[in-house]
């Protein structure tokens, strides 16, 4: 499994293109911006993007979704508990003084029963509410895409509407810290880490 990271948007979101070299199947995780650069990478590598999959619905992770969706003609998916956030994207942006963009068309909703594959590799959707009500992570092979649930020695903010520190702490401890320690964690912002490192050094949980 290959991972290409793009640092996108005004709040420096990690947008990931995750792909299988053998089948050329791919998904895009958290389309925060840089649509032209991401589309160019997809086309240059002849990837077959199965959809844009979001860890949650905050504006900084969604800003580039519609442009990518329109260009590649792919679906946009997230947990239904964050659908209102996506629909409210222009208002979210205006609160931060950012020029409005239209939200993507939601093609369907994902939860822990979702069947998602990249090539023949199963992608497990893990529901991790706390940063938002609809927060999820994606686990494939030894890679975890944690959005704003888990960071390097930190966790996501819980002071936004829908955030809940105790809920987020429970999500991390009961859903993520039970994963194999060698799993590498690719968060929604900043640098990668691992489950082993976070179990030892993350004082936020």
CSV table of C-alpha atoms in Angstrom, one decimal:
chain,number,residue,atom,x,y,z
A,1,UNK,CA,0.0,0.0,0.0
A,2,UNK,CA,1.3,3.4,-1.0
A,3,UNK,CA,0.6,6.8,0.6
A,4,UNK,CA,1.0,10.2,-0.9
A,5,UNK,CA,0.6,13.1,1.5
A,6,UNK,CA,-0.4,16.6,0.4
A,7,UNK,CA,-0.5,19.5,2.9
A,8,UNK,CA,-3.6,21.4,1.9
A,9,UNK,CA,-5.6,24.5,2.7
A,10,UNK,CA,-5.1,27.4,5.1
A,11,UNK,CA,-4.9,25.2,8.2
A,12,UNK,CA,-2.4,22.7,6.7
A,13,UNK,CA,-4.5,19.6,6.5
A,14,UNK,CA,-2.9,16.3,5.6
A,15,UNK,CA,-4.7,15.0,2.6
A,16,UNK,CA,-3.8,11.5,1.6
A,17,UNK,CA,-4.0,9.6,-1.6
A,18,UNK,CA,-3.9,5.9,-0.6
A,19,UNK,CA,-3.4,3.5,-3.4
A,20,UNK,CA,-2.5,-0.1,-4.4
A,21,UNK,CA,0.2,-0.3,-7.0
A,22,UNK,CA,-1.0,-3.6,-8.4
A,23,UNK,CA,-4.6,-2.7,-9.1
A,24,UNK,CA,-4.2,1.1,-9.2
A,25,UNK,CA,-7.2,1.4,-6.9
A,26,UNK,CA,-7.1,4.5,-4.7
A,27,UNK,CA,-9.0,6.5,-2.2
A,28,UNK,CA,-8.6,10.2,-1.2
A,29,UNK,CA,-8.8,10.9,2.5
A,30,UNK,CA,-9.7,14.4,3.8
A,31,UNK,CA,-9.8,16.6,0.7
A,32,UNK,CA,-8.7,19.9,2.3
A,33,UNK,CA,-7.5,21.7,-0.8
A,34,UNK,CA,-4.9,21.6,-3.5
A,35,UNK,CA,-7.4,20.0,-5.9
A,36,UNK,CA,-5.4,20.6,-9.1
A,37,UNK,CA,-2.2,19.1,-7.6
A,38,UNK,CA,-4.1,16.0,-6.3
A,39,UNK,CA,-5.9,15.5,-9.6
A,40,UNK,CA,-2.7,15.8,-11.5
A,41,UNK,CA,-1.0,13.2,-9.3
A,42,UNK,CA,-4.0,10.8,-9.7
A,43,UNK,CA,-3.9,11.2,-13.5
A,44,UNK,CA,-0.2,10.9,-13.8
A,45,UNK,CA,-0.2,7.7,-11.9
A,46,UNK,CA,-3.3,6.4,-13.7
A,47,UNK,CA,-5.1,5.7,-10.4
A,48,UNK,CA,-8.7,4.6,-10.2
A,49,UNK,CA,-10.1,6.7,-7.4
A,50,UNK,CA,-13.0,4.9,-5.7
A,51,UNK,CA,-14.1,8.0,-3.7
A,52,UNK,CA,-13.2,10.8,-1.3
A,53,UNK,CA,-13.5,9.5,2.2
A,54,UNK,CA,-13.5,12.0,5.1
A,55,UNK,CA,-12.6,11.5,8.7
A,56,UNK,CA,-15.0,14.3,9.7
A,57,UNK,CA,-16.8,17.3,8.4
A,58,UNK,CA,-14.9,20.3,9.5
A,59,UNK,CA,-14.3,22.9,6.8
A,60,UNK,CA,-10.5,22.5,6.6
A,61,UNK,CA,-10.9,18.9,5.7
A,62,UNK,CA,-13.6,19.5,3.1
A,63,UNK,CA,-12.6,22.6,1.2
A,64,UNK,CA,-11.1,20.8,-1.8
A,65,UNK,CA,-13.7,18.0,-2.0
A,66,UNK,CA,-16.1,19.5,-4.6
A,67,UNK,CA,-13.3,20.5,-7.0
A,68,UNK,CA,-11.8,17.0,-6.9
A,69,UNK,CA,-15.2,15.4,-7.0
A,70,UNK,CA,-16.2,17.4,-10.1
A,71,UNK,CA,-12.9,16.7,-11.9
A,72,UNK,CA,-12.6,13.0,-11.2
A,73,UNK,CA,-16.4,12.3,-11.1
A,74,UNK,CA,-16.1,10.4,-7.8
A,75,UNK,CA,-18.3,10.1,-4.7
A,76,UNK,CA,-17.8,11.8,-1.4
A,77,UNK,CA,-18.4,9.8,1.8
A,78,UNK,CA,-18.4,10.5,5.6
A,79,UNK,CA,-20.3,9.5,8.7
A,80,UNK,CA,-23.9,10.7,8.7
A,81,UNK,CA,-23.4,12.4,12.0
A,82,UNK,CA,-21.2,15.0,10.3
A,83,UNK,CA,-23.5,15.6,7.3
A,84,UNK,CA,-24.8,18.9,8.7
A,85,UNK,CA,-21.2,20.2,9.0
A,86,UNK,CA,-20.6,19.6,5.3
A,87,UNK,CA,-23.8,21.2,4.3
A,88,UNK,CA,-22.9,24.2,6.4
A,89,UNK,CA,-19.5,24.6,4.8
A,90,UNK,CA,-20.0,28.2,3.5
A,91,UNK,CA,-21.0,29.4,6.9
A,92,UNK,CA,-18.0,27.6,8.5
A,93,UNK,CA,-15.7,29.3,6.1
A,94,UNK,CA,-17.2,32.8,6.7
A,95,UNK,CA,-16.6,32.5,10.5
A,96,UNK,CA,-12.9,32.3,9.7
A,97,UNK,CA,-12.9,35.0,7.0
A,98,UNK,CA,-12.2,32.5,4.2
A,99,UNK,CA,-13.8,32.9,0.8
A,100,UNK,CA,-16.7,30.5,0.5
A,101,UNK,CA,-16.7,27.3,-1.6
A,102,UNK,CA,-19.6,25.0,-2.3
A,103,UNK,CA,-19.8,21.8,-0.4
A,104,UNK,CA,-19.4,18.4,-2.1
A,105,UNK,CA,-22.3,16.2,-3.0
A,106,UNK,CA,-22.6,13.5,-0.3
A,107,UNK,CA,-22.8,10.2,-2.1
A,108,UNK,CA,-23.3,8.0,0.9
A,109,UNK,CA,-22.5,7.4,4.5
A,110,UNK,CA,-19.9,5.3,6.2
A,111,UNK,CA,-19.8,3.5,9.5
A,112,UNK,CA,-18.2,0.4,11.0
A,113,UNK,CA,-20.3,-1.9,8.8
A,114,UNK,CA,-19.0,-0.3,5.5
A,115,UNK,CA,-17.3,-2.6,3.0
A,116,UNK,CA,-14.4,-0.6,1.6
A,117,UNK,CA,-11.5,-2.0,-0.3
A,118,UNK,CA,-8.4,-0.7,-2.0
A,119,UNK,CA,-7.6,-3.4,-4.5
A,120,UNK,CA,-8.0,-6.6,-2.4
A,121,UNK,CA,-7.1,-4.8,0.9
A,122,UNK,CA,-9.9,-4.3,3.4
A,123,UNK,CA,-10.1,-0.8,4.8
A,124,UNK,CA,-11.7,-0.9,8.2
A,125,UNK,CA,-13.8,2.2,9.2
A,126,UNK,CA,-13.5,2.8,12.9
A,127,UNK,CA,-16.0,5.2,14.5
A,128,UNK,CA,-14.2,7.6,16.9
A,129,UNK,CA,-16.5,10.4,18.0
A,130,UNK,CA,-15.2,13.1,20.2
A,131,UNK,CA,-13.6,15.7,18.0
A,132,UNK,CA,-16.9,15.7,16.1
A,133,UNK,CA,-19.9,13.4,16.5
A,134,UNK,CA,-19.2,11.7,13.2
A,135,UNK,CA,-15.5,11.3,13.5
A,136,UNK,CA,-14.0,8.1,12.0
A,137,UNK,CA,-10.6,6.6,11.3
A,138,UNK,CA,-9.5,4.4,8.5
A,139,UNK,CA,-7.3,1.3,9.1
A,140,UNK,CA,-5.7,-0.7,6.2
A,141,UNK,CA,-2.9,-3.1,6.7
A,142,UNK,CA,-0.5,-1.4,9.2
A,143,UNK,CA,-1.6,2.1,8.4
A,144,UNK,CA,-4.2,4.2,10.4
A,145,UNK,CA,-5.5,7.5,9.1
A,146,UNK,CA,-6.7,9.2,12.2
A,147,UNK,CA,-8.0,12.5,11.1
A,148,UNK,CA,-8.3,14.9,14.1
A,149,UNK,CA,-8.9,12.1,16.6
A,150,UNK,CA,-5.2,11.3,17.3
A,151,UNK,CA,-2.1,13.3,16.7
A,152,UNK,CA,1.6,13.0,17.6
A,153,UNK,CA,1.4,13.1,21.4
A,154,UNK,CA,-1.9,14.9,21.3
A,155,UNK,CA,-5.6,14.6,20.4
A,156,UNK,CA,-8.1,16.7,18.5
A,157,UNK,CA,-9.8,19.8,20.0
A,158,UNK,CA,-13.1,19.3,21.7
A,159,UNK,CA,-14.1,22.9,22.3
A,160,UNK,CA,-16.0,23.1,19.0
A,161,UNK,CA,-19.8,22.3,18.8
A,162,UNK,CA,-20.2,18.6,19.0
A,163,UNK,CA,-16.9,18.0,20.7
A,164,UNK,CA,-16.6,16.0,23.9
A,165,UNK,CA,-13.3,15.3,25.6
A,166,UNK,CA,-14.4,12.2,27.5
A,167,UNK,CA,-15.9,10.8,24.4
A,168,UNK,CA,-12.7,11.4,22.4
A,169,UNK,CA,-10.6,9.9,25.1
A,170,UNK,CA,-12.7,6.8,25.2
A,171,UNK,CA,-12.5,6.6,21.4
A,172,UNK,CA,-8.7,6.7,21.4
A,173,UNK,CA,-8.3,4.3,24.3
A,174,UNK,CA,-11.0,1.7,23.4
A,175,UNK,CA,-10.9,1.9,19.6
A,176,UNK,CA,-7.3,2.9,18.6
A,177,UNK,CA,-5.0,1.7,21.4
A,178,UNK,CA,-6.2,-1.8,20.9
A,179,UNK,CA,-4.7,-1.9,17.4
A,180,UNK,CA,-1.3,-3.5,16.9
A,181,UNK,CA,1.5,-1.4,18.2
A,182,UNK,CA,3.3,-1.4,14.9
A,183,UNK,CA,0.5,0.4,13.2
A,184,UNK,CA,1.7,3.7,11.8
A,185,UNK,CA,-0.6,6.7,12.4
A,186,UNK,CA,-1.2,9.3,9.7
A,187,UNK,CA,-3.1,12.2,11.4
A,188,UNK,CA,-5.1,15.0,9.9
A,189,UNK,CA,-2.4,17.6,10.8
A,190,UNK,CA,1.4,17.5,11.4
A,191,UNK,CA,3.7,14.5,11.5
A,192,UNK,CA,3.1,10.7,11.5
A,193,UNK,CA,3.4,8.6,14.7
A,194,UNK,CA,2.6,5.1,15.8
A,195,UNK,CA,0.2,3.3,18.1
A,196,UNK,CA,3.2,2.2,20.2
A,197,UNK,CA,4.5,5.7,20.6
A,198,UNK,CA,1.1,7.2,21.5
A,199,UNK,CA,0.4,4.5,24.1
A,200,UNK,CA,3.7,5.4,25.8
A,201,UNK,CA,3.9,9.1,25.4
A,202,UNK,CA,0.4,10.6,24.8
A,203,UNK,CA,-0.5,12.3,28.0
A,204,UNK,CA,-3.8,13.6,26.7
A,205,UNK,CA,-5.5,10.2,27.1
